[in-house]
Each structure stands twice: as structure tokens, then as C-alpha cells.
Steps between C-alpha positions, in 0.01 A plus 500: 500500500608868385538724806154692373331169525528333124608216385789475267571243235775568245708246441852521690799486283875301567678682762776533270290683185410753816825587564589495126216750433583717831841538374433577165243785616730676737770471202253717271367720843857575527580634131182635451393876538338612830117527486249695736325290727192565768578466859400126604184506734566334837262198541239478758509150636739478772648210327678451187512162370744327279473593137610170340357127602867390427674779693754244676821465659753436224577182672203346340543261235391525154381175383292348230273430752504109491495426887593193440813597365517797768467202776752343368762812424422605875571137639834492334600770660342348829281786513068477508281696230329802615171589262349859551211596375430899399294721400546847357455777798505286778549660859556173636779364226638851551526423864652162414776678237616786745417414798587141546746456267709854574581350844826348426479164708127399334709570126773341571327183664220493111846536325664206704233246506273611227476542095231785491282508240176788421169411328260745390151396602352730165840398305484296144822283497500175479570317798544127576367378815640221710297202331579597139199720441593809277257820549545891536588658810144614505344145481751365794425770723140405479520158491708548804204691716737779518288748646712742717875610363767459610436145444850278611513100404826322635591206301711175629728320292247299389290787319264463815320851627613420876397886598250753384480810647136682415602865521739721678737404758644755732906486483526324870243211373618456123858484619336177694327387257825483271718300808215283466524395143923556472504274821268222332285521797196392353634143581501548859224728595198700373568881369236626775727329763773613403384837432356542888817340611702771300361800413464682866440855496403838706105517526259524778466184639116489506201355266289830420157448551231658207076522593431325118721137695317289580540367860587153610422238502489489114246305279555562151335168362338558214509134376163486576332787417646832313519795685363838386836683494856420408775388733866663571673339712861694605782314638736703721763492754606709786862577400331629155639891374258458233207332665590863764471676155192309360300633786653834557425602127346219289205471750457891549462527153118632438481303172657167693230570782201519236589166357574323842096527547433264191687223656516291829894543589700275745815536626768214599818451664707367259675162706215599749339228700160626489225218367256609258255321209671628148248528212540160414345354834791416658629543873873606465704729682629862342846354446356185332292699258764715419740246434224337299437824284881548458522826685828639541497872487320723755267653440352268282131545367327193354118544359217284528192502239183412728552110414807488656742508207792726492511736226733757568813577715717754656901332593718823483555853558183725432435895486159601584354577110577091436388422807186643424489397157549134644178495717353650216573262236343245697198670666436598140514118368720678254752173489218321326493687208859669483732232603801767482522694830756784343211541183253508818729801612525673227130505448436607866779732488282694160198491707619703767673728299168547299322614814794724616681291743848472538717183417796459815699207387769576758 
């Protein structure tokens, strides 16, 4: 998404035709005669996003794109393959680019154990997935259920995805979540395990309470008979900076407040010991369910239609205008129709535009 809300979806070029056509233009900028130019007009948005999909360390390979053949380059060099998915304007890949990766110890560690390579989730070259199958970069991103960017997949020697991060990672847990894969951990332990075990930080110390939770002990069967609104359940955990930041600004946020009302919301201790019936009918504790939905990353958000099935979630670092726009999406029952939660954003990002709103991506 563009930093004004739109979508973008020009193909990206080679790396190396960039650089050829960025040199050739300052070559003729340089010899050419001076020309009057307007003053540029500040933006408005109190963010400004990156301005290319593919606007990567140069420590990224370029590659044909066969993954099998990238799996195999990285493990000669006993390194793992590192796929990241883009998209043109993103605040969160721009986060990921100069943020995480200007911190010297999180680049050196990706250039150690990892051959980096960038998709574009609207891009046209070909690309060869793992089993053989050759599509666009388009067609993999969907048939991947890429929904939030940046996307991450961690490959093993064996072209296996043995991580997938869904989203943004703040430096302190991506620099985890890359021990995990350079260490081959996934042999010995579960990335949610190891990520609790690893990734301590400063934060308050406390679950926040909301009025929209629902209070204990929880029932949210609906195996046996639908219920008349949604479910979000949110997994947390006490030493949580951005569970601290979730509530603090997330939950403020009038539009976030509006939406809460359309669903029934409960909240969990991730690892928690706390018994509860999940949607399916059965009796487990937090920490079971959790480990049965996969949860890793707190806050985590996962969506219930009123049968039960989960059809939407939240597993990485969110500002308040996606937040929103993820409650949204499924209070809506957008997913059924638009299966594409960034062409859901760009749609609801027009909408409020049209009615005079303001888009805050950051």
C-alpha cells in the first residue's frame, strides 16, 4: 500500500537494470543544463513509506528465482534461505529495511546465516516454487495467503518452509526469530517456546483489562449452535511492549472502539493455565489452545465466523488504521468476497478518503 492509501502494481525490475538506469540518469542530470523547478510540498502523513517494493539491503541476492536452486546455493554455503515478501509503500517493510536491518548485529547475523531474497506480492516474474510449480510473483503471493507484508518464509535444507513470520517483527523479536532458524531449532522446540524463552523485554508486567472482554469463565462453543456475532479472541502476555501498546493506542482508537461492539472479544494468556470451551467444543486450557492455533507472537488476534471457523488473523506488529481495518474486514464478511486483505485496504482506505477522513498508516 502507497502511503496515501493505494495500491501499487508495476512490475519491479532486476536490481541491477535499477542501478544501470540510476546511473545513467544522474550521468545526463549532470551534463545537462539547469532547469527551474517548484519548491517540493512537504507531505502530510507523519509517515513516509518506502518508495520501491524492492528497496533492499544490497546484500540481497539476485536470483532467477528458482527456490529450489536458491535452497540449494544457500545450503552450500551452509547458510538457510530467507524469502521476503513486499509490497510497494509499505510502512511495515520500511520498518523491516531501516530499522531492523540498520542495526549492525541483526545485518550481520541475515548476512551470516542467510541468502536473502525479495518478492513482490503485485510483481510479474516468474518464480519457481519449492515443488516445481512455475507462476508470477503475483500468483505465489496469493496462493501463499499472503495477506499482511512483510511476509518472511525460512527454508531448511530440504526446501521445507520451517518459519513464517505473518507481518512485522520488532528488531528485539526478529533478531529471535533468525537464532531460531540459523540455530536449526525447529528440531528441538516450537518457535512460540522459544520465542517466550528468548525474547524478554521492558513492558508493564500486567494483562490490561477492556469493558468489550468478555469475563471468565469462557464459553465460546459454537459447535452447536452459531452465535449472532463474530469472535476475537487476543492472546497476550504480561512481559508484552506491544500488547502495553495495543491497549494504550490500538484500543483508544475511536474507529477500533466502534468495531469492538460488532464482535464478542476474549482475551487469553498466552501459556496461561486458565480452562475454557474453544469454538470447537472443547475443554482446553489457554496454553493448549494456543499451542493448538500455532500462536507465537503477542499480541496475536485470531477471528471466528459465528460457526466457529477461523477466518482471519492478526500474528505481528499492528498500527491502529490496520488494526481497525482488521476488525473491519471481518465484521464486514468482507473475506468472503475479497480474499486479498491489502485489495480490502485499499478499498477501505478510498472510502474514507471519499468521506473526508484521514488515512494514518504510521
Amino acid at each position: 500500500m502507497t502511503r496515501d492509501g493505494r495500491l501499487v502494481t508495476r512490475s519491479p525490475v532486476h536490481l541491477r537494470y535499477r542501478w544501470f538506469v540510476r546511473g545513467t540518469l544522474l550521468v545526463m542530470l549532470t551534463f545537462a543544463a539547469p532547469l527551474p523547478v517548484q519548491a517540493a510540498t512537504p507531505s502530510s502523513d507523519a509517515f513516509n513509506p518506502s518508495p520501491n517494493a524492492i528497496d533492499i539491503p544490497p546484500w540481497f541476492r539476485e536470483t532467477f528465482l528458482d527456490f529450489r536452486e536458491d535452497v540449494r546455493e544457500a545450503a552450500r554455503h551452509d547458510r538457510r534461505l530467507m524469502v521476503y515478501f513486499g509490497q510497494d509503500g509499505c510502512p511495515y517493510c520500511r520498518e523491516l529495511m531501516r530499522v531492523n536491518f540498520s542495526q549492525k548485529d541483526l545485518a550481520d547475523k541475515a548476512r551470516r546465516h542467510f541468502d536473502a531474497v525479495a518478492v513482490n506480492i503485485w510483481g510479474d516474474r516468474e518464480v519457481t516454487w519449492s515443488d516445481g510449480r512455475t507462476m508470477s510473483e503475483k500468483t505465489l503471493a496469493a496462493l501463499l495467503k499472503v495477506q499482511f507484508t512483510p511476509t518472511l518464509l525460512f527454508f531448511n535444507e530440504k526446501g521445507a518452509v520451517v518459519l513464517r513470520l505473518n507481518g512485522y517483527y520488532p528488531p528485539h523479536k526478529f533478531g529471535v526469530a533468525l537464532d531460531y532458524v540459523a540455530g536449526k531449532q525447529e528440531r528441538v522446540t516450537s518457535f512460540a517456546a522459544y520465542l517466550q524463552h528468548h525474547a524478554g523485554e521492558p513492558a508493564s508486567g500486567r494483562l490490561h483489562d477492556q469493558p468489550f472482554f468478555l469475563k471468565p469463565p469462557l464459553d465460546l462453543d459454537r459447535s452447536r449452535k452459531s452465535a449472532a456475532r463474530p469472535l476475537a479472541v487476543v492472546f497476550e502476555q504480561r512481559q508484552c511492549a506491544a500488547c502495553d501498546e495495543m491497549h494504550r493506542l490500538g484500543f483508544a482508537d475511536p474507529a477500533v472502539r466502534a468495531l469492538a461492539g460488532k464482535f464478542e472479544i476474549a482475551r487469553l494468556e498466552l501459556f496461561g493455565v486458565e480452562r475454557l470451551n474453544t469454538p470447537q467444543g472443547q475443554t482446553l486450557t489457554a496454553g493448549q489452545w494456543g499451542r493448538k492455533l500455532k500462536v507465537a507472537y503477542t499480541p496475536t488476534i485470531v477471528f471466528f465466523d459465528a460457526g466457529g471457523r477461523e477466518v482471519f488473523r492478526i500474528e505481528a506488529y499492528l498500527k491502529p488504521f490496520h488494526l481497525a481495518s482488521s476488525f473491519d474486514y471481518v465484521a464486514s464478511e468482507a473475506y468472503r468476497t475479497e480474499p486479498s486483505f491489502q485489495r480490502y485496504l485499499q478499498a477501505r482506505a478510498e472510502k474514507i478518503r471519499a468521506a473526508g477522513g484521514k488515512i494514518d498508516l504510521w
